PDB file of C-alpha atoms and ligand atoms in Angstrom:
ATOM      1  CA  MET J   1     -18.201 -11.837   7.716  1.00 57.00           C
ATOM      2  CA  SER J   2     -15.910  -8.705   6.460  1.00 91.00           C
ATOM      3  CA  LEU J   3     -13.704  -6.116   6.714  1.00 96.00           C
ATOM      4  CA  SER J   4     -14.897  -2.703   6.478  1.00 97.00           C
ATOM      5  CA  VAL J   5     -11.696  -0.301   5.007  1.00 98.00           C
ATOM      6  CA  ARG J   6     -11.611   3.897   4.626  1.00 97.00           C
ATOM      7  CA  PRO J   7      -8.697   5.509   2.996  1.00 98.00           C
ATOM      8  CA  ILE J   8      -7.498   8.305   5.434  1.00 98.00           C
ATOM      9  CA  PRO J   9      -5.686  11.299   3.118  1.00 98.00           C
ATOM     10  CA  ILE J  10      -2.991  12.166   5.733  1.00 98.00           C
ATOM     11  CA  LEU J  11       0.276  14.170   4.169  1.00 97.00           C
ATOM     12  CA  ALA J  12       0.333  15.461   1.617  1.00 96.00           C
ATOM     13  CA  ASP J  13      -0.260  12.345  -0.781  1.00 98.00           C
ATOM     14  CA  ASN J  14       0.257   9.819   1.911  1.00 98.00           C
ATOM     15  CA  TYR J  15      -3.005   7.056   2.909  1.00 98.00           C
ATOM     16  CA  ALA J  16      -3.173   5.518   5.911  1.00 98.00           C
ATOM     17  CA  TRP J  17      -5.669   3.060   5.828  1.00 98.00           C
ATOM     18  CA  TRP J  18      -8.392   1.550   8.944  1.00 98.00           C
ATOM     19  CA  LEU J  19      -9.910  -0.916   8.784  1.00 98.00           C
ATOM     20  CA  ARG J  20     -12.599  -2.796  11.226  1.00 97.00           C
ATOM     21  CA  ASP J  21     -12.982  -6.459  11.301  1.00 98.00           C
ATOM     22  CA  GLU J  22     -17.329  -6.472  11.309  1.00 96.00           C
ATOM     23  CA  ALA J  23     -17.335  -9.901  13.727  1.00 97.00           C
ATOM     24  CA  THR J  24     -15.871  -8.791  16.874  1.00 97.00           C
ATOM     25  CA  GLY J  25     -15.564  -4.567  15.968  1.00 96.00           C
ATOM     26  CA  GLN J  26     -11.579  -4.511  16.494  1.00 97.00           C
ATOM     27  CA  VAL J  27     -10.245  -2.355  14.460  1.00 98.00           C
ATOM     28  CA  ALA J  28      -6.723  -0.734  12.824  1.00 98.00           C
ATOM     29  CA  VAL J  29      -4.666   1.619  10.811  1.00 98.00           C
ATOM     30  CA  VAL J  30      -2.030   0.721   8.101  1.00 99.00           C
ATOM     31  CA  ASP J  31       0.331   3.282   8.344  1.00 99.00           C
ATOM     32  CA  PRO J  32      -0.396   6.845  10.342  1.00 98.00           C
ATOM     33  CA  GLY J  33       2.339   8.639   8.801  1.00 98.00           C
ATOM     34  CA  ASP J  34       0.279  11.243  10.970  1.00 98.00           C
ATOM     35  CA  ALA J  35      -2.137  11.077  13.845  1.00 98.00           C
ATOM     36  CA  ALA J  36      -3.685  13.580  14.094  1.00 98.00           C
ATOM     37  CA  ALA J  37      -6.286  12.901  10.631  1.00 96.00           C
ATOM     38  CA  VAL J  38      -6.552   9.459  11.733  1.00 98.00           C
ATOM     39  CA  THR J  39      -8.031  10.363  15.484  1.00 98.00           C
ATOM     40  CA  ALA J  40     -10.736  12.678  13.828  1.00 97.00           C
ATOM     41  CA  LEU J  41     -11.670   9.353  12.122  1.00 97.00           C
ATOM     42  CA  LEU J  42     -11.193   7.411  15.245  1.00 97.00           C
ATOM     43  CA  ASP J  43     -13.265  10.188  17.428  1.00 95.00           C
ATOM     44  CA  ALA J  44     -16.424  10.119  14.419  1.00 93.00           C
ATOM     45  CA  GLU J  45     -16.702   6.249  14.177  1.00 90.00           C
ATOM     46  CA  GLY J  46     -16.731   6.285  18.168  1.00 92.00           C
ATOM     47  CA  CYS J  47     -14.036   3.517  18.022  1.00 92.00           C
ATOM     48  CA  GLY J  48     -10.559   2.925  19.579  1.00 96.00           C
ATOM     49  CA  LEU J  49      -8.018   0.840  17.815  1.00 98.00           C
ATOM     50  CA  ASP J  50      -6.510  -1.944  18.501  1.00 98.00           C
ATOM     51  CA  TRP J  51      -3.790  -2.474  16.305  1.00 98.00           C
ATOM     52  CA  ILE J  52      -1.416  -0.940  14.256  1.00 99.00           C
ATOM     53  CA  LEU J  53       0.150  -2.109  11.152  1.00 99.00           C
ATOM     54  CA  LEU J  54       3.530  -1.029   9.448  1.00 99.00           C
ATOM     55  CA  THR J  55       4.434  -1.536   6.194  1.00 99.00           C
ATOM     56  CA  HIS J  56       7.710  -0.012   6.563  1.00 98.00           C
ATOM     57  CA  HIS J  57       9.758   1.872   8.625  1.00 98.00           C
ATOM     58  CA  HIS J  58       9.809   5.645   6.484  1.00 98.00           C
ATOM     59  CA  ALA J  59       8.490   8.102   8.550  1.00 98.00           C
ATOM     60  CA  ASP J  60       5.493   9.363   6.274  1.00 98.00           C
ATOM     61  CA  HIS J  61       4.352   5.753   6.934  1.00 98.00           C
ATOM     62  CA  ILE J  62       4.825   5.700  11.299  1.00 98.00           C
ATOM     63  CA  ALA J  63       5.998   8.963  12.325  1.00 98.00           C
ATOM     64  CA  GLY J  64       2.117   9.399  14.045  1.00 98.00           C
ATOM     65  CA  THR J  65       2.315   6.098  15.627  1.00 98.00           C
ATOM     66  CA  ALA J  66       3.850   6.896  18.868  1.00 98.00           C
ATOM     67  CA  GLU J  67       0.917   9.770  19.125  1.00 98.00           C
ATOM     68  CA  LEU J  68      -2.014   6.680  18.711  1.00 98.00           C
ATOM     69  CA  VAL J  69      -0.266   4.497  20.840  1.00 98.00           C
ATOM     70  CA  ALA J  70      -0.456   7.031  23.927  1.00 98.00           C
ATOM     71  CA  ARG J  71      -4.123   7.854  22.958  1.00 98.00           C
ATOM     72  CA  TYR J  72      -5.295   4.580  22.485  1.00 98.00           C
ATOM     73  CA  GLY J  73      -3.335   1.527  23.761  1.00 98.00           C
ATOM     74  CA  ALA J  74      -3.060   0.586  20.437  1.00 98.00           C
ATOM     75  CA  ARG J  75      -1.213  -2.383  19.398  1.00 98.00           C
ATOM     76  CA  VAL J  76       1.885  -2.354  17.188  1.00 99.00           C
ATOM     77  CA  ALA J  77       2.426  -4.857  14.229  1.00 99.00           C
ATOM     78  CA  GLY J  78       5.644  -4.446  11.981  1.00 99.00           C
ATOM     79  CA  ALA J  79       8.499  -6.551  10.135  1.00 98.00           C
ATOM     80  CA  ALA J  80      10.541  -8.386  12.424  1.00 98.00           C
ATOM     81  CA  ALA J  81      14.155  -7.830  10.079  1.00 98.00           C
ATOM     82  CA  ASP J  82      13.163  -4.480  10.333  1.00 98.00           C
ATOM     83  CA  ALA J  83      12.405  -4.212  14.360  1.00 98.00           C
ATOM     84  CA  HIS J  84      15.603  -2.374  15.049  1.00 98.00           C
ATOM     85  CA  ARG J  85      14.465   0.521  12.938  1.00 98.00           C
ATOM     86  CA  LEU J  86      10.529   1.063  13.623  1.00 98.00           C
ATOM     87  CA  PRO J  87       8.505   1.999  16.750  1.00 98.00           C
ATOM     88  CA  PRO J  88       8.184  -0.917  19.373  1.00 98.00           C
ATOM     89  CA  LEU J  89       7.215  -4.003  18.000  1.00 98.00           C
ATOM     90  CA  ASP J  90       4.249  -6.247  19.541  1.00 98.00           C
ATOM     91  CA  ALA J  91       3.845  -8.513  16.601  1.00 98.00           C
ATOM     92  CA  ALA J  92       6.991  -8.578  14.797  1.00 98.00           C
ATOM     93  CA  LEU J  93       5.834  -9.867  11.942  1.00 98.00           C
ATOM     94  CA  HIS J  94       7.992 -12.685   8.784  1.00 98.00           C
ATOM     95  CA  GLY J  95       6.494 -14.041   5.899  1.00 98.00           C
ATOM     96  CA  GLY J  96       4.071 -16.236   5.585  1.00 98.00           C
ATOM     97  CA  ASP J  97       2.800 -15.249   9.171  1.00 98.00           C
ATOM     98  CA  SER J  98      -0.281 -15.285   9.822  1.00 98.00           C
ATOM     99  CA  PHE J  99      -1.507 -11.603  11.192  1.00 98.00           C
ATOM    100  CA  VAL J 100      -5.227 -12.171  13.374  1.00 98.00           C
ATOM    101  CA  LEU J 101      -7.733  -8.757  13.733  1.00 98.00           C
ATOM    102  CA  GLY J 102      -9.987 -10.101  15.433  1.00 97.00           C
ATOM    103  CA  ALA J 103     -12.334 -12.739  13.187  1.00 97.00           C
ATOM    104  CA  SER J 104      -9.781 -11.739  10.067  1.00 98.00           C
ATOM    105  CA  ALA J 105      -7.321 -12.954   8.801  1.00 98.00           C
ATOM    106  CA  ALA J 106      -3.886 -11.487   6.923  1.00 98.00           C
ATOM    107  CA  GLU J 107      -0.904 -13.715   5.321  1.00 98.00           C
ATOM    108  CA  ILE J 108       1.732 -11.742   5.927  1.00 98.00           C
ATOM    109  CA  LEU J 109       3.797 -11.075   2.921  1.00 98.00           C
ATOM    110  CA  GLU J 110       7.432  -9.946   2.479  1.00 98.00           C
ATOM    111  CA  THR J 111       8.027  -7.428  -0.281  1.00 98.00           C
ATOM    112  CA  PRO J 112      11.172  -5.861  -0.481  1.00 98.00           C
ATOM    113  CA  GLY J 113      12.390  -4.025  -3.716  1.00 98.00           C
ATOM    114  CA  HIS J 114      11.357  -0.024  -2.269  1.00 98.00           C
ATOM    115  CA  THR J 115      12.641  -1.084   0.950  1.00 98.00           C
ATOM    116  CA  LEU J 116      14.776  -4.605   2.323  1.00 98.00           C
ATOM    117  CA  GLY J 117      11.912  -5.003   5.275  1.00 98.00           C
ATOM    118  CA  HIS J 118       8.923  -4.046   3.412  1.00 98.00           C
ATOM    119  CA  ILE J 119       5.604  -6.454   3.739  1.00 99.00           C
ATOM    120  CA  ALA J 120       2.382  -6.407   3.011  1.00 99.00           C
ATOM    121  CA  PHE J 121      -1.150  -7.296   4.801  1.00 99.00           C
ATOM    122  CA  SER J 122      -3.502 -10.342   2.455  1.00 98.00           C
ATOM    123  CA  PHE J 123      -6.077  -9.709   4.142  1.00 98.00           C
ATOM    124  CA  PRO J 124      -8.646 -11.859   2.247  1.00 97.00           C
ATOM    125  CA  GLY J 125     -10.257  -9.443  -0.899  1.00 98.00           C
ATOM    126  CA  TRP J 126      -7.692  -6.991   0.587  1.00 98.00           C
ATOM    127  CA  LEU J 127      -4.078  -6.041  -0.416  1.00 98.00           C
ATOM    128  CA  PHE J 128      -2.714  -3.382   2.337  1.00 99.00           C
ATOM    129  CA  CYS J 129       0.602  -3.266   0.182  1.00 98.00           C
ATOM    130  CA  GLY J 130       2.329   1.161   1.853  1.00 98.00           C
ATOM    131  CA  ASP J 131       5.094   1.397  -1.142  1.00 98.00           C
ATOM    132  CA  THR J 132       5.474  -2.072  -3.123  1.00 98.00           C
ATOM    133  CA  LEU J 133       2.469  -1.589  -5.838  1.00 98.00           C
ATOM    134  CA  PHE J 134       0.752   1.990  -6.278  1.00 98.00           C
ATOM    135  CA  SER J 135      -1.662   2.362  -8.874  1.00 98.00           C
ATOM    136  CA  LEU J 136      -0.793   2.904 -12.396  1.00 98.00           C
ATOM    137  CA  GLY J 137       2.923   2.847 -10.434  1.00 98.00           C
ATOM    138  CA  CYS J 138       5.580   1.536  -8.167  1.00 98.00           C
ATOM    139  CA  GLY J 139       7.800   2.251  -5.876  1.00 98.00           C
ATOM    140  CA  ARG J 140      11.322   3.694  -5.950  1.00 98.00           C
ATOM    141  CA  LEU J 141      14.563   0.955  -5.415  1.00 98.00           C
ATOM    142  CA  ILE J 142      15.674   2.708  -1.919  1.00 98.00           C
ATOM    143  CA  GLU J 143      17.156  -0.148  -0.668  1.00 98.00           C
ATOM    144  CA  GLY J 144      16.397  -3.739  -2.490  1.00 98.00           C
ATOM    145  CA  THR J 145      17.016  -4.597  -6.480  1.00 98.00           C
ATOM    146  CA  ALA J 146      14.786  -4.471  -9.324  1.00 98.00           C
ATOM    147  CA  GLU J 147      15.187  -8.343  -8.812  1.00 98.00           C
ATOM    148  CA  ASP J 148      13.791  -8.266  -5.420  1.00 98.00           C
ATOM    149  CA  LEU J 149      10.874  -5.829  -6.617  1.00 98.00           C
ATOM    150  CA  PHE J 150      10.028  -8.394  -9.695  1.00 98.00           C
ATOM    151  CA  ARG J 151       9.717 -11.334  -6.681  1.00 98.00           C
ATOM    152  CA  SER J 152       7.776  -9.069  -4.493  1.00 98.00           C
ATOM    153  CA  LEU J 153       5.796  -8.270  -7.712  1.00 98.00           C
ATOM    154  CA  ARG J 154       4.905 -11.921  -8.839  1.00 98.00           C
ATOM    155  CA  ARG J 155       3.733 -12.510  -4.897  1.00 98.00           C
ATOM    156  CA  ILE J 156       0.854  -9.888  -5.710  1.00 98.00           C
ATOM    157  CA  ASP J 157       0.253 -11.305  -8.677  1.00 98.00           C
ATOM    158  CA  ALA J 158      -0.663 -14.205  -7.250  1.00 98.00           C
ATOM    159  CA  LEU J 159      -3.566 -13.426  -5.601  1.00 98.00           C
ATOM    160  CA  PRO J 160      -6.990 -12.857  -6.533  1.00 98.00           C
ATOM    161  CA  GLY J 161      -7.847 -10.387  -9.594  1.00 98.00           C
ATOM    162  CA  GLU J 162     -10.531  -8.860  -7.267  1.00 98.00           C
ATOM    163  CA  THR J 163      -8.030  -8.139  -4.390  1.00 98.00           C
ATOM    164  CA  LEU J 164      -8.553  -4.319  -3.646  1.00 98.00           C
ATOM    165  CA  ILE J 165      -5.058  -2.755  -4.059  1.00 98.00           C
ATOM    166  CA  ALA J 166      -4.759  -0.254  -1.077  1.00 98.00           C
ATOM    167  CA  CYS J 167      -1.222   1.713  -0.831  1.00 98.00           C
ATOM    168  CA  GLY J 168       0.196   4.352   0.739  1.00 98.00           C
ATOM    169  CA  HIS J 169       0.379   7.458  -1.775  1.00 98.00           C
ATOM    170  CA  GLU J 170      -2.386   9.278  -4.215  1.00 98.00           C
ATOM    171  CA  TYR J 171       0.282   8.914  -7.083  1.00 98.00           C
ATOM    172  CA  THR J 172      -2.195   7.606  -9.537  1.00 98.00           C
ATOM    173  CA  LEU J 173      -2.270  10.520 -12.153  1.00 98.00           C
ATOM    174  CA  ALA J 174       1.323  11.124 -11.850  1.00 98.00           C
ATOM    175  CA  ASN J 175       2.079   7.413 -12.264  1.00 98.00           C
ATOM    176  CA  GLY J 176      -0.492   7.644 -15.644  1.00 98.00           C
ATOM    177  CA  ARG J 177       1.809  10.263 -17.267  1.00 98.00           C
ATOM    178  CA  PHE J 178       4.599   7.891 -17.070  1.00 98.00           C
ATOM    179  CA  ALA J 179       2.672   4.908 -18.011  1.00 98.00           C
ATOM    180  CA  LEU J 180       1.360   6.138 -21.625  1.00 98.00           C
ATOM    181  CA  THR J 181       5.224   6.464 -22.707  1.00 98.00           C
ATOM    182  CA  VAL J 182       5.201   2.846 -22.301  1.00 98.00           C
ATOM    183  CA  GLU J 183       1.963   1.793 -23.300  1.00 98.00           C
ATOM    184  CA  PRO J 184       0.467   4.199 -25.520  1.00 98.00           C
ATOM    185  CA  ASP J 185      -1.980   2.472 -26.895  1.00 98.00           C
ATOM    186  CA  ASN J 186      -2.905  -0.235 -24.185  1.00 98.00           C
ATOM    187  CA  GLU J 187      -6.657   1.634 -23.559  1.00 98.00           C
ATOM    188  CA  ALA J 188      -6.986  -0.608 -20.411  1.00 98.00           C
ATOM    189  CA  LEU J 189      -4.683   1.555 -19.615  1.00 98.00           C
ATOM    190  CA  ARG J 190      -6.078   5.155 -21.152  1.00 98.00           C
ATOM    191  CA  ALA J 191      -9.637   4.287 -19.388  1.00 98.00           C
ATOM    192  CA  ARG J 192      -7.454   3.757 -16.016  1.00 98.00           C
ATOM    193  CA  ILE J 193      -6.306   7.518 -16.252  1.00 98.00           C
ATOM    194  CA  ALA J 194     -10.251   8.779 -17.435  1.00 98.00           C
ATOM    195  CA  GLU J 195     -11.156   6.875 -14.628  1.00 98.00           C
ATOM    196  CA  ALA J 196      -8.438   8.306 -11.724  1.00 98.00           C
ATOM    197  CA  GLU J 197      -9.791  11.582 -13.523  1.00 98.00           C
ATOM    198  CA  ALA J 198     -12.656  11.688 -12.662  1.00 98.00           C
ATOM    199  CA  GLN J 199     -12.547  10.345  -8.907  1.00 98.00           C
ATOM    200  CA  ARG J 200      -9.724  13.124  -8.611  1.00 98.00           C
ATOM    201  CA  ALA J 201     -12.383  15.893  -9.520  1.00 98.00           C
ATOM    202  CA  ALA J 202     -14.981  15.005  -7.546  1.00 98.00           C
ATOM    203  CA  GLY J 203     -11.961  14.919  -5.008  1.00 97.00           C
ATOM    204  CA  ARG J 204     -12.254  11.393  -3.867  1.00 98.00           C
ATOM    205  CA  PRO J 205      -9.367   8.519  -3.770  1.00 98.00           C
ATOM    206  CA  THR J 206      -8.463   7.178  -7.041  1.00 98.00           C
ATOM    207  CA  VAL J 207      -7.786   4.126  -4.486  1.00 98.00           C
ATOM    208  CA  PRO J 208      -8.235   1.401  -4.076  1.00 98.00           C
ATOM    209  CA  SER J 209      -7.613  -0.574  -6.794  1.00 98.00           C
ATOM    210  CA  THR J 210      -8.466  -3.894  -8.110  1.00 98.00           C
ATOM    211  CA  LEU J 211      -5.579  -6.206  -8.856  1.00 98.00           C
ATOM    212  CA  ALA J 212      -7.104  -6.681 -12.482  1.00 98.00           C
ATOM    213  CA  SER J 213      -6.779  -3.276 -12.877  1.00 98.00           C
ATOM    214  CA  GLU J 214      -3.349  -3.075 -12.211  1.00 98.00           C
ATOM    215  CA  ARG J 215      -2.534  -6.266 -14.339  1.00 98.00           C
ATOM    216  CA  ALA J 216      -4.177  -4.653 -17.430  1.00 98.00           C
ATOM    217  CA  ALA J 217      -2.880  -1.531 -17.007  1.00 98.00           C
ATOM    218  CA  ASN J 218       0.201  -1.006 -14.070  1.00 99.00           C
ATOM    219  CA  PRO J 219       4.102  -1.089 -16.451  1.00 98.00           C
ATOM    220  CA  PHE J 220       5.555  -2.471 -13.353  1.00 98.00           C
ATOM    221  CA  LEU J 221       3.015  -5.228 -13.123  1.00 98.00           C
ATOM    222  CA  ARG J 222       3.292  -5.809 -16.983  1.00 98.00           C
ATOM    223  CA  ALA J 223       7.004  -6.062 -17.059  1.00 98.00           C
ATOM    224  CA  ALA J 224       7.462  -9.852 -17.459  1.00 98.00           C
ATOM    225  CA  THR J 225      11.233 -10.307 -16.923  1.00 98.00           C
ATOM    226  CA  VAL J 226      13.777  -8.621 -14.341  1.00 98.00           C
ATOM    227  CA  ALA J 227      14.874  -6.063 -16.854  1.00 98.00           C
ATOM    228  CA  THR J 228      11.994  -4.663 -18.585  1.00 98.00           C
ATOM    229  CA  LEU J 229      11.044  -3.628 -14.756  1.00 98.00           C
ATOM    230  CA  ALA J 230      14.914  -2.131 -14.263  1.00 98.00           C
ATOM    231  CA  GLU J 231      14.621  -0.540 -17.180  1.00 98.00           C
ATOM    232  CA  ARG J 232      10.753   1.455 -16.345  1.00 98.00           C
ATOM    233  CA  ARG J 233      11.798   1.906 -13.135  1.00 98.00           C
ATOM    234  CA  ALA J 234      15.061   3.508 -13.481  1.00 98.00           C
ATOM    235  CA  ALA J 235      13.429   5.389 -16.605  1.00 98.00           C
ATOM    236  CA  LYS J 236      10.587   6.159 -13.615  1.00 98.00           C
ATOM    237  CA  ASP J 237      13.167   7.831 -12.240  1.00 97.00           C
ATOM    238  CA  LYS J 238      14.312  10.530 -14.577  1.00 97.00           C
ATOM    239  CA  PHE J 239      10.673  10.670 -15.675  1.00 96.00           C
ATOM    240  CA  ARG J 240       9.265  14.774 -15.073  1.00 85.00           C
TER     241      ARG J 240
HETATM  242 ZN1   ZN L   1       8.400   4.422   1.157  1.00 73.34          ZN
HETATM  243 FE1   FE L   2       6.241   6.558   1.350  1.00 73.34          FE
END
């Protein structure tokens, strides 16, 4: 059996993610920065909410948590390291832990860089990675160093190529414009941008993408050294 997964567009450009373990019907939502759209989907699906999974403490990823806990009695899972700045946790997770949703289990990956306590949930076939890795981009280094982020990206890069990358924001086209300044002749990048343009024109999310696609097109995942990653991240911070 497997997971069913859907992106939930929230706020200006965030995605929360709905997942249901098909063997048991257990449901989780990743990063509910706003409760309204999540509630609308749960009600339309006629399902409850068993777990809320938090990748990091930023408000656009956690602000709907209290309302969803009150409404559905959901439990909350997040990084033990950030327990002091996350909503109250029922499961305080460390890297290497297993998080169980019904018959599905995720390995917890520590992915510091954007924030120090950032984690990702690695289910078979799916990675919920918050603001660590975006399609064609990566999160800003708000708390961590380029070295932290480089190690986090290597951890993600060790997953199978077919892994679906379920990230926290619809940033793909903006990221693509910067990526073209790094690798203007990268055919995989040009193809990914064309695909994303078509997806947006059709009113669809550009995510998830596959890890294989990011390996071929994402200049941050493709940075071979910490110095290159640091240089690209700094250039992206200034890019308009
Ligand atoms: Zn964030
Ligand atoms: Fe965010």
